[in-house]
C-alpha cells in the first residue's frame, strides 16, 4: 500500500515533541561529549572527483579536530525515535545519524531519515538553536519533513504537495494555544541579487584542507567589501533550522558543503513546499541528490526566472 503521508506527518510530530522533552531536560556538559564517526566513511557520498572545489572528495580523511560532537542525549533520542518508528512501520527503512555505519546508503525504499539532535554543538554549549529533524523519503524524494526546536517551541512541518507550515508548539500544559501559519511567513519579495541578501553559511566540522580553503575563500568573497557583497553572513549551527528559516523567508539563502542527508531531508520538503529551491553548492549543479552533501538553498522569490538568476550569481562567488 502507498504510504499514508498525513499519518506519517502526524506521527513524526508526536515523536519530535517527545524528543524535545528529552532534549530540554538533559544537562549536557562540554566535558562529556565524544567526537563523531561520520567522517570515517568519505565514500558514503563522494566518488573521487578531479576538481575539488566544494568537492566530491569532501571529508576524505578522519577528522583531526574535535568539532564533530555527539552526546548521550543524541543517542538516547535516536533510540526513542527508531524504536517507535520500527514498531509502527516495521517494513520501512531507517537512516539515522547516530546509528549510521560507513557504507550505509540511502536507497529508493521508503525510509525515515533522522537527525535526533541537529545542532549538537549548540546543544552542548546551551545555545538554544537546536532541532530534531525527521523526514520520510521514498524514491530519493523527501515527502514528509518535521523540524522541531524544543527550546523555542518552533515546529516546522510539511508534506509534499500539501504545503509547509510553522506551528508555535509550546510545552505540554502551556496555557498558550498553538498557532499555525503557512510558509513562507510573508509574501515573497523579489530575490534580487546577492548584494541585497542575508546569507547563512556553516563552518562545518572539517577545519583544514582544500574544502576548508574553498569554504573560507567563498565566505570572504560573499562578505568582503567588493562589488556585489552580501548584506551579511550568519552561521547558526543547525542545517535543518537554517533550511526552515530560508523556507520562512527570514534568510535569503543558505550555502553549505559537508552536511548529511539527515541534516537536510526534512528541511528540504519544508523549503520546497514554501516555494524555495535546493540546488548544489557548486556552479551548474541544478540537481542535487538528498545525500549530495553540498547544497545551496534559496528562498521563494516573486519570480522564478529571477530566482534562477540569483542562483547563478551566487555560484559566481563559490571559490575553489
Ligand atoms: C551539523 C549542523 C551544522 C552543520 C554540520 C552538521 P549535527 O549537524 O547541522 O549546522 O554545519 O554540517 O553536521 O552534527 O549537529 O547533527
Short mmCIF file of C-alpha atoms and ligand atoms in Angstrom, two decimals:
data_model
loop_
_atom_site.label_atom_id
_atom_site.label_comp_id
_atom_site.label_asym_id
_atom_site.label_seq_id
_atom_site.Cartn_x
_atom_site.Cartn_y
_atom_site.Cartn_z
CA UNK A 1 0.00 0.00 0.00
CA UNK A 2 1.13 3.55 -0.65
CA UNK A 3 2.43 5.26 2.49
CA UNK A 4 -0.12 7.42 4.27
CA UNK A 5 1.85 10.66 4.27
CA UNK A 6 -0.54 12.56 6.52
CA UNK A 7 -0.43 9.80 9.14
CA UNK A 8 3.37 9.73 8.94
CA UNK A 9 3.46 13.53 9.29
CA UNK A 10 1.28 13.44 12.39
CA UNK A 11 3.28 10.61 13.94
CA UNK A 12 6.59 12.36 13.29
CA UNK A 13 5.25 15.46 15.06
CA UNK A 14 4.35 13.36 18.10
CA UNK A 15 7.85 11.87 18.12
CA UNK A 16 9.52 15.26 17.66
CA UNK A 17 7.72 16.57 20.74
CA UNK A 18 8.76 13.51 22.76
CA UNK A 19 12.33 14.03 21.59
CA UNK A 20 12.03 17.65 22.65
CA UNK A 21 11.24 16.63 26.21
CA UNK A 22 14.39 14.52 26.39
CA UNK A 23 16.48 17.30 24.89
CA UNK A 24 15.25 20.09 27.13
CA UNK A 25 15.55 18.01 30.28
CA UNK A 26 19.13 16.89 29.51
CA UNK A 27 22.10 18.66 31.06
CA UNK A 28 24.98 18.07 28.68
CA UNK A 29 28.41 19.21 29.73
CA UNK A 30 31.19 20.12 27.38
CA UNK A 31 33.48 17.59 29.06
CA UNK A 32 31.07 14.68 28.50
CA UNK A 33 30.96 14.89 24.71
CA UNK A 34 32.55 12.48 22.31
CA UNK A 35 33.65 13.09 18.73
CA UNK A 36 31.73 11.54 15.93
CA UNK A 37 32.18 8.88 13.39
CA UNK A 38 30.60 10.34 10.29
CA UNK A 39 33.92 11.30 8.79
CA UNK A 40 35.05 7.67 8.81
CA UNK A 41 33.33 6.98 5.55
CA UNK A 42 34.02 9.56 2.95
CA UNK A 43 32.91 7.09 0.30
CA UNK A 44 29.34 7.39 1.60
CA UNK A 45 28.56 10.07 -0.92
CA UNK A 46 31.69 11.11 -2.70
CA UNK A 47 33.33 9.30 -5.52
CA UNK A 48 36.72 10.76 -6.39
CA UNK A 49 36.40 13.88 -8.41
CA UNK A 50 39.23 15.55 -10.27
CA UNK A 51 38.43 19.09 -9.26
CA UNK A 52 37.83 19.61 -5.56
CA UNK A 53 36.10 22.92 -5.13
CA UNK A 54 33.44 22.08 -2.59
CA UNK A 55 34.34 18.72 -3.74
CA UNK A 56 33.15 15.21 -4.29
CA UNK A 57 36.09 14.16 -2.16
CA UNK A 58 34.74 16.13 0.77
CA UNK A 59 35.85 14.61 4.07
CA UNK A 60 38.50 12.39 2.61
CA UNK A 61 40.18 11.67 5.90
CA UNK A 62 39.35 11.12 9.53
CA UNK A 63 38.65 14.29 11.48
CA UNK A 64 41.64 16.00 13.02
CA UNK A 65 39.63 18.43 15.11
CA UNK A 66 37.27 17.86 18.00
CA UNK A 67 34.48 19.84 16.30
CA UNK A 68 32.15 16.96 15.41
CA UNK A 69 30.40 16.32 18.71
CA UNK A 70 27.99 13.66 19.92
CA UNK A 71 26.36 13.27 23.34
CA UNK A 72 24.47 10.58 25.22
CA UNK A 73 21.30 12.55 24.50
CA UNK A 74 21.85 12.30 20.72
CA UNK A 75 21.96 8.53 21.13
CA UNK A 76 19.02 8.33 23.54
CA UNK A 77 16.80 10.46 21.28
CA UNK A 78 17.64 8.39 18.22
CA UNK A 79 16.89 5.18 20.14
CA UNK A 80 13.50 6.56 21.19
CA UNK A 81 12.63 7.54 17.62
CA UNK A 82 13.91 4.42 15.88
CA UNK A 83 12.15 2.11 18.35
CA UNK A 84 8.83 3.91 17.85
CA UNK A 85 9.18 4.00 14.07
CA UNK A 86 10.17 0.37 13.70
CA UNK A 87 7.26 -0.71 15.82
CA UNK A 88 4.69 1.35 13.86
CA UNK A 89 6.27 0.97 10.41
CA UNK A 90 8.22 -2.31 10.56
CA UNK A 91 8.74 -2.59 6.80
CA UNK A 92 10.23 0.87 6.28
CA UNK A 93 13.96 1.53 6.38
CA UNK A 94 15.73 3.83 8.79
CA UNK A 95 18.78 6.05 8.31
CA UNK A 96 19.80 7.89 11.46
CA UNK A 97 22.86 9.93 12.27
CA UNK A 98 23.81 8.02 15.40
CA UNK A 99 23.27 4.50 14.07
CA UNK A 100 24.90 5.28 10.72
CA UNK A 101 27.64 2.86 9.76
CA UNK A 102 30.12 3.52 6.97
CA UNK A 103 28.78 2.08 3.74
CA UNK A 104 25.10 2.59 4.54
CA UNK A 105 23.39 4.42 1.68
CA UNK A 106 20.01 5.92 1.14
CA UNK A 107 18.03 3.66 -1.21
CA UNK A 108 14.78 4.07 -3.14
CA UNK A 109 12.89 2.18 -0.39
CA UNK A 110 10.56 4.10 1.95
CA UNK A 111 13.00 5.40 4.57
CA UNK A 112 12.86 7.51 7.70
CA UNK A 113 15.86 9.85 7.71
CA UNK A 114 16.54 11.12 11.22
CA UNK A 115 18.83 13.53 12.98
CA UNK A 116 17.98 13.26 16.69
CA UNK A 117 19.83 16.49 17.53
CA UNK A 118 20.80 18.79 14.70
CA UNK A 119 22.99 21.41 16.26
CA UNK A 120 24.77 19.22 18.79
CA UNK A 121 27.48 21.82 19.31
CA UNK A 122 24.83 24.39 20.21
CA UNK A 123 23.14 21.86 22.49
CA UNK A 124 26.36 21.18 24.37
CA UNK A 125 27.05 24.88 24.84
CA UNK A 126 23.49 25.80 25.80
CA UNK A 127 22.85 27.89 22.69
CA UNK A 128 19.17 27.22 22.01
CA UNK A 129 19.31 26.79 18.22
CA UNK A 130 18.82 23.03 18.21
CA UNK A 131 16.37 20.78 16.44
CA UNK A 132 15.17 17.27 15.89
CA UNK A 133 14.91 16.65 12.16
CA UNK A 134 12.60 13.86 10.98
CA UNK A 135 11.96 13.04 7.32
CA UNK A 136 10.24 10.39 5.29
CA UNK A 137 11.92 9.80 1.93
CA UNK A 138 10.91 7.48 -0.91
CA UNK A 139 12.47 7.08 -4.36
CA UNK A 140 15.15 9.51 -3.16
CA UNK A 141 12.48 12.20 -2.79
CA UNK A 142 11.78 13.80 0.60
CA UNK A 143 7.99 13.52 1.10
CA UNK A 144 7.42 14.49 4.73
CA UNK A 145 9.51 16.80 6.90
CA UNK A 146 9.26 17.75 10.57
CA UNK A 147 11.82 20.01 12.25
CA UNK A 148 11.28 20.94 15.89
CA UNK A 149 13.27 23.28 18.10
CA UNK A 150 12.14 22.35 21.62
CA UNK A 151 13.79 25.42 23.18
CA UNK A 152 11.88 27.96 21.10
CA UNK A 153 8.81 25.78 20.55
CA UNK A 154 9.03 26.39 16.79
CA UNK A 155 7.77 23.39 14.85
CA UNK A 156 8.20 23.41 11.07
CA UNK A 157 6.40 20.73 9.09
CA UNK A 158 5.31 19.86 5.60
CA UNK A 159 4.08 17.16 3.24
CA UNK A 160 4.99 17.14 -0.43
CA UNK A 161 2.21 18.72 -2.45
CA UNK A 162 0.33 19.94 0.64
CA UNK A 163 2.30 22.98 1.77
CA UNK A 164 4.55 23.64 4.72
CA UNK A 165 3.77 25.34 7.99
CA UNK A 166 5.18 26.81 11.18
CA UNK A 167 3.43 25.92 14.41
CA UNK A 168 4.38 27.51 17.70
CA UNK A 169 4.29 24.38 19.83
CA UNK A 170 4.84 25.21 23.47
CA UNK A 171 5.49 22.52 26.10
CA UNK A 172 2.53 20.38 27.21
CA UNK A 173 0.45 22.19 29.82
CA UNK A 174 1.19 25.65 28.45
CA UNK A 175 -1.89 27.89 28.58
CA UNK A 176 -0.93 29.46 25.24
CA UNK A 177 -2.68 27.75 22.32
CA UNK A 178 -0.70 26.52 19.33
CA UNK A 179 -0.77 28.81 16.33
CA UNK A 180 -0.07 27.54 12.81
CA UNK A 181 0.95 29.72 9.88
CA UNK A 182 1.69 28.75 6.31
CA UNK A 183 5.22 29.22 4.96
CA UNK A 184 6.65 31.49 3.76
CA UNK A 185 5.62 33.83 6.55
CA UNK A 186 5.13 36.81 4.24
CA UNK A 187 4.60 37.17 0.51
CA UNK A 188 7.98 36.58 -1.12
CA UNK A 189 9.75 39.67 -2.34
CA UNK A 190 11.82 39.67 -5.47
CA UNK A 191 15.08 37.76 -4.92
CA UNK A 192 17.04 40.49 -6.47
CA UNK A 193 20.75 39.93 -6.08
CA UNK A 194 23.37 38.64 -3.69
CA UNK A 195 24.27 42.18 -2.65
CA UNK A 196 20.83 42.54 -1.09
CA UNK A 197 20.84 39.13 0.57
CA UNK A 198 21.20 37.81 4.12
CA UNK A 199 23.05 34.54 3.68
CA UNK A 200 23.64 31.64 6.02
CA UNK A 201 26.86 29.63 5.78
CA UNK A 202 28.23 26.99 8.13
CA UNK A 203 31.77 26.26 9.30
CA UNK A 204 31.17 22.50 9.29
CA UNK A 205 33.43 20.02 11.01
CA UNK A 206 36.43 19.85 8.70
CA UNK A 207 38.85 22.66 9.50
CA UNK A 208 41.73 22.16 7.07
CA UNK A 209 42.48 21.02 3.55
CA UNK A 210 41.15 22.04 0.13
CA UNK A 211 37.47 22.01 1.09
CA UNK A 212 38.14 24.23 4.07
CA UNK A 213 40.12 26.62 1.87
CA UNK A 214 37.29 26.68 -0.69
CA UNK A 215 34.82 27.49 2.06
CA UNK A 216 36.67 30.31 3.73
CA UNK A 217 37.52 31.90 0.39
CA UNK A 218 33.84 31.74 -0.53
CA UNK A 219 32.85 33.27 2.83
CA UNK A 220 35.37 36.07 2.23
CA UNK A 221 34.08 36.70 -1.29
CA UNK A 222 30.50 36.90 -0.05
CA UNK A 223 31.36 39.20 2.85
CA UNK A 224 34.21 41.37 1.70
CA UNK A 225 33.98 44.98 0.63
CA UNK A 226 33.75 44.47 -3.09
CA UNK A 227 31.04 44.96 -5.63
CA UNK A 228 28.20 42.52 -5.07
CA UNK A 229 28.94 41.58 -1.45
CA UNK A 230 26.05 40.22 0.60
CA UNK A 231 24.33 42.31 3.27
CA UNK A 232 25.77 39.91 5.83
CA UNK A 233 26.52 36.30 6.68
CA UNK A 234 25.06 34.22 9.52
CA UNK A 235 26.28 30.90 10.89
CA UNK A 236 23.77 29.41 13.29
CA UNK A 237 24.69 25.74 13.72
CA UNK A 238 21.68 23.69 12.66
CA UNK A 239 21.31 22.84 8.98
CA UNK A 240 17.68 21.78 9.44
CA UNK A 241 16.70 25.05 11.11
CA UNK A 242 18.67 27.03 8.55
CA UNK A 243 16.58 25.44 5.79
CA UNK A 244 13.40 26.27 7.70
CA UNK A 245 14.47 29.91 8.02
CA UNK A 246 15.06 30.05 4.27
CA UNK A 247 11.62 28.48 3.78
CA UNK A 248 10.09 31.08 6.10
CA UNK A 249 11.76 33.88 4.12
CA UNK A 250 13.91 35.07 7.06
CA UNK A 251 17.13 34.15 5.26
CA UNK A 252 17.57 34.58 1.52
CA UNK A 253 19.97 31.67 1.05
CA UNK A 254 21.94 29.00 2.87
CA UNK A 255 25.13 27.53 1.43
CA UNK A 256 26.95 24.51 2.87
CA UNK A 257 29.24 21.69 1.89
CA UNK A 258 29.66 18.83 4.32
CA UNK A 259 26.33 18.12 5.96
CA UNK A 260 24.43 14.87 5.58
CA UNK A 261 21.10 13.55 4.35
CA UNK A 262 19.71 13.54 7.90
CA UNK A 263 20.59 17.22 8.29
CA UNK A 264 18.65 18.30 5.19
CA UNK A 265 15.93 15.78 4.23
CA UNK A 266 13.18 17.22 6.44
CA UNK A 267 14.02 20.86 5.78
CA UNK A 268 14.05 20.07 2.07
CA UNK A 269 10.31 19.27 1.99
CA UNK A 270 9.56 22.36 4.07
CA UNK A 271 11.63 24.55 1.75
CA UNK A 272 10.20 23.08 -1.47
CA UNK A 273 6.65 23.49 -0.23
CA UNK A 274 7.35 27.11 0.65
CA UNK A 275 8.42 27.80 -2.94
CA UNK A 276 12.16 27.69 -2.29
CA UNK A 277 14.74 25.64 -4.14
CA UNK A 278 17.57 23.33 -3.23
CA UNK A 279 20.42 23.07 -5.72
CA UNK A 280 24.07 22.04 -5.46
CA UNK A 281 26.71 24.23 -3.82
CA UNK A 282 28.88 24.37 -6.94
CA UNK A 283 28.27 26.15 -10.21
CA UNK A 284 25.88 24.36 -12.57
CA UNK A 285 24.57 21.78 -10.06
CA UNK A 286 20.89 22.34 -10.75
CA UNK A 287 20.09 18.84 -9.49
CA UNK A 288 21.45 17.64 -6.15
CA UNK A 289 20.66 14.29 -4.52
CA UNK A 290 19.40 14.21 -0.93
CA UNK A 291 22.75 12.77 0.14
CA UNK A 292 24.69 15.15 -2.14
CA UNK A 293 26.28 16.88 0.88
CA UNK A 294 26.87 20.20 -0.88
CA UNK A 295 23.81 22.40 -1.08
CA UNK A 296 22.56 25.87 -1.84
CA UNK A 297 19.06 26.59 -0.54
CA UNK A 298 17.29 29.68 -1.82
CA UNK A 299 14.01 31.15 -0.66
CA UNK A 300 10.96 31.70 -2.83
CA UNK A 301 11.13 34.78 -4.99
CA UNK A 302 8.27 36.58 -6.59
CA UNK A 303 9.60 35.40 -9.93
CA UNK A 304 11.15 32.01 -10.89
CA UNK A 305 13.46 33.37 -13.55
CA UNK A 306 14.89 35.92 -11.15
CA UNK A 307 15.46 33.13 -8.63
CA UNK A 308 17.47 31.23 -11.26
CA UNK A 309 19.48 34.34 -11.99
CA UNK A 310 20.14 34.77 -8.25
CA UNK A 311 21.40 31.16 -8.01
CA UNK A 312 23.73 31.66 -10.97
CA UNK A 313 25.01 34.89 -9.49
CA UNK A 314 25.57 33.15 -6.14
CA UNK A 315 27.59 30.36 -7.78
CA UNK A 316 29.89 33.08 -9.11
CA UNK A 317 31.06 33.64 -5.50
CA UNK A 318 31.93 29.96 -4.90
CA UNK A 319 35.71 29.55 -4.85
CA UNK A 320 37.92 26.51 -5.24
C1 LIG B 1 25.62 19.72 11.97
C2 LIG B 1 24.83 21.01 11.88
C3 LIG B 1 25.71 22.12 11.36
C4 LIG B 1 26.31 21.77 10.03
C5 LIG B 1 27.06 20.46 10.09
C6 LIG B 1 26.15 19.36 10.61
P1 LIG B 1 24.89 17.91 13.80
O1 LIG B 1 24.76 18.67 12.37
O2 LIG B 1 23.73 20.86 11.04
O3 LIG B 1 24.95 23.29 11.18
O4 LIG B 1 27.22 22.77 9.65
O5 LIG B 1 27.50 20.13 8.77
O6 LIG B 1 26.89 18.15 10.69
O7 LIG B 1 26.24 17.25 13.78
O8 LIG B 1 24.78 18.94 14.86
O9 LIG B 1 23.79 16.94 13.78
#
